[in-house]
XYZ file of C-alpha atoms in Angstrom:
219
model
C 23.279 28.861 -19.346
C 24.179 25.248 -20.183
C 26.312 25.106 -16.874
C 23.197 26.214 -14.915
C 21.141 23.539 -16.546
C 23.659 20.893 -15.743
C 24.059 21.980 -12.205
C 20.148 21.907 -11.789
C 19.945 18.491 -13.391
C 22.709 17.260 -11.147
C 20.843 18.676 -8.117
C 17.612 16.811 -9.197
C 19.527 13.558 -9.571
C 21.007 14.049 -6.047
C 17.420 14.680 -4.738
C 16.033 11.595 -6.297
C 18.951 9.290 -4.964
C 18.361 10.578 -1.484
C 14.655 9.972 -1.900
C 15.248 6.413 -3.197
C 17.909 5.695 -0.463
C 15.534 6.754 2.422
C 12.820 4.750 1.004
C 14.970 1.671 0.693
C 16.275 2.034 4.146
C 12.927 2.629 5.619
C 11.704 -0.700 4.115
C 13.701 -2.645 6.673
C 13.529 -3.295 10.399
C 16.158 -0.476 11.315
C 13.524 2.084 12.117
C 11.865 -0.041 14.874
C 11.801 1.947 18.099
C 10.307 -0.309 20.898
C 6.624 -0.551 19.566
C 5.238 -4.002 18.842
C 7.026 -5.522 15.891
C 5.072 -6.842 12.841
C 6.480 -8.380 9.553
C 4.626 -9.431 6.256
C 5.589 -11.408 3.377
C 3.103 -11.669 0.515
C 2.482 -12.700 -2.987
C 0.188 -10.809 -5.460
C -1.080 -12.249 -8.773
C -2.992 -10.302 -11.376
C -4.512 -11.419 -14.727
C -5.994 -8.966 -17.375
C -9.185 -10.376 -18.864
C -10.362 -7.827 -21.455
C -11.404 -4.688 -19.947
C -10.916 -6.049 -16.333
C -8.160 -7.332 -14.062
C -8.577 -10.134 -11.752
C -6.287 -10.238 -8.745
C -5.595 -12.579 -5.889
C -3.068 -12.371 -3.068
C -1.890 -14.229 0.056
C 0.460 -13.538 2.803
C 1.784 -14.425 6.313
C 2.084 -12.064 9.254
C 4.489 -12.532 12.152
C 4.976 -11.003 15.752
C 2.363 -8.581 16.885
C -0.124 -10.463 14.672
C 0.467 -14.122 13.718
C -1.671 -15.348 11.098
C -2.531 -15.418 7.261
C -4.260 -13.105 4.952
C -5.771 -13.638 1.490
C -7.734 -11.411 -0.904
C -9.368 -11.752 -4.202
C -11.283 -9.498 -6.529
C -11.727 -7.641 -9.912
C -10.909 -4.089 -11.068
C -11.545 -2.023 -13.927
C -10.859 1.243 -15.694
C -13.404 3.975 -15.878
C -11.016 6.492 -17.725
C -7.442 7.653 -17.828
C -7.801 8.780 -14.211
C -10.258 6.758 -12.341
C -10.290 3.059 -11.567
C -12.643 0.800 -9.452
C -11.959 -2.318 -7.585
C -14.309 -4.744 -5.517
C -13.171 -7.764 -3.681
C -12.806 -9.986 -0.547
C -10.120 -9.803 2.056
C -9.611 -12.118 4.973
C -7.208 -12.219 7.816
C -7.087 -15.325 9.840
C -5.068 -15.037 13.138
C -4.489 -16.583 16.556
C -5.300 -14.284 19.455
C -5.267 -15.030 23.339
C -9.171 -15.040 23.096
C -8.858 -17.706 20.310
C -8.876 -17.899 16.537
C -10.033 -14.728 14.737
C -11.592 -14.893 11.256
C -11.714 -11.222 9.994
C -13.710 -11.438 6.718
C -14.119 -7.969 4.765
C -16.126 -7.042 1.683
C -14.403 -4.049 -0.043
C -15.248 -1.539 -2.852
C -12.687 0.982 -3.942
C -12.548 3.996 -6.257
C -9.006 5.414 -7.003
C -8.127 8.705 -8.767
C -4.521 8.851 -10.260
C -2.622 11.706 -11.818
C 0.881 13.277 -12.185
C 2.577 16.582 -11.542
C 6.128 17.353 -12.721
C 7.207 13.698 -12.672
C 5.447 13.046 -9.496
C 2.518 10.676 -9.354
C -0.204 10.595 -6.811
C -3.423 8.845 -6.085
C -6.521 9.408 -3.820
C -8.387 6.326 -2.856
C -11.689 6.167 -0.759
C -12.328 2.496 0.361
C -15.272 1.287 2.124
C -15.254 -2.214 3.747
C -17.675 -4.271 5.771
C -16.054 -6.326 8.659
C -17.421 -9.538 9.924
C -15.400 -11.344 12.722
C -15.525 -12.632 16.219
C -14.336 -9.253 17.629
C -15.919 -6.560 15.540
C -18.789 -6.089 12.798
C -19.624 -2.970 10.796
C -18.479 -0.525 8.295
C -15.179 1.239 8.008
C -14.133 3.998 5.653
C -10.365 4.100 4.823
C -9.327 6.949 2.617
C -5.709 7.005 1.418
C -3.344 9.462 -0.253
C -0.197 8.087 -1.948
C 2.838 9.640 -3.693
C 5.220 8.054 -6.151
C 8.379 9.118 -7.998
C 9.467 6.728 -10.831
C 13.224 6.446 -11.432
C 15.280 4.835 -13.921
C 18.588 3.519 -12.452
C 20.981 1.466 -14.796
C 18.061 0.786 -16.790
C 16.021 -0.558 -13.819
C 12.672 0.941 -13.222
C 12.483 1.518 -9.322
C 9.530 3.686 -7.690
C 9.962 5.299 -4.192
C 6.353 5.648 -2.604
C 4.825 6.819 0.461
C 1.290 6.167 1.721
C -0.986 7.603 4.374
C -4.268 5.756 5.407
C -6.604 6.694 8.324
C -9.098 3.931 9.555
C -12.606 5.489 10.339
C -15.109 3.236 12.125
C -18.604 4.274 11.073
C -20.196 2.608 14.063
C -18.100 4.386 16.837
C -17.581 7.584 14.450
C -13.864 7.597 15.454
C -10.515 7.263 13.662
C -9.246 4.113 15.374
C -5.826 3.990 13.657
C -3.643 5.372 10.952
C -1.489 3.241 8.479
C 1.730 4.845 7.313
C 3.943 3.082 4.779
C 7.192 4.223 2.858
C 9.309 2.156 0.637
C 9.953 1.350 -3.000
C 9.047 -0.905 -5.849
C 11.414 -2.554 -8.228
C 9.807 -3.485 -11.649
C 12.127 -6.443 -12.613
C 10.453 -6.831 -15.954
C 7.002 -6.735 -17.566
C 5.695 -9.560 -15.397
C 7.617 -9.377 -12.014
C 7.932 -6.605 -9.492
C 9.323 -6.670 -6.013
C 8.089 -4.104 -3.380
C 9.637 -3.377 0.008
C 7.879 -1.139 2.593
C 8.254 -0.186 6.110
C 4.778 -0.011 7.758
C 3.665 1.661 10.991
C 0.146 1.276 12.251
C -0.637 4.155 14.705
C -3.298 3.411 17.256
C -5.493 6.192 18.369
C -7.357 3.981 21.129
C -4.703 3.956 23.708
C -3.108 0.523 22.505
C 0.503 0.031 21.255
C 1.507 0.926 17.862
C 2.997 -1.691 15.652
C 5.672 -1.240 12.989
C 8.026 -3.319 10.718
C 8.924 -4.503 7.264
C 6.574 -5.757 4.511
C 7.917 -7.510 1.270
C 5.570 -8.365 -1.660
C 6.301 -10.058 -4.917
C 3.836 -9.133 -7.714
C 3.305 -11.367 -10.624
C 1.191 -10.346 -13.778
C -0.033 -13.402 -15.501
């Protein structure tokens, strides 16, 4: 009986290791397959203030989209499973038609839970976009899966996310964002996340894909 338990435990560890390895490999550019490349380097800051958390982030995009992004906002906890978030997101890029200032107001409600060690979240996001190219509301639901691991006393969490973009004006799913990677919790204040992101276009345009790296700092 103990032998069977040991074999089962060993198999679970192998599955976890393979999942982690796949997630880490996918965070790099090795999966690029001829679509337009994209890369993102960003920094995220969060600060708990009583019952709320204030956040701010900034980043630089290269290749298919060249520009900068920034976001600020506040989030709160409704109960053990539900959290809310409201904030501003801005994308400032250079296009053939000129400079684009894509300003977005966002509201988010996230449900989180866990099953047999797996963690998952379901998140409806509604944003209003105001830019030189497009205006209007967009609905972006997201489903995400996580599996926290402890490797040599280091907390590493492989993750996978899927997020379609639904334009309310045209009543169409314009694109779908897929990301897979891992987050390393260095200590209580710092985390480093690496992801492979792929944006699938449903409007006949080229897809884009590439690596994303984010340093998360908890103040």
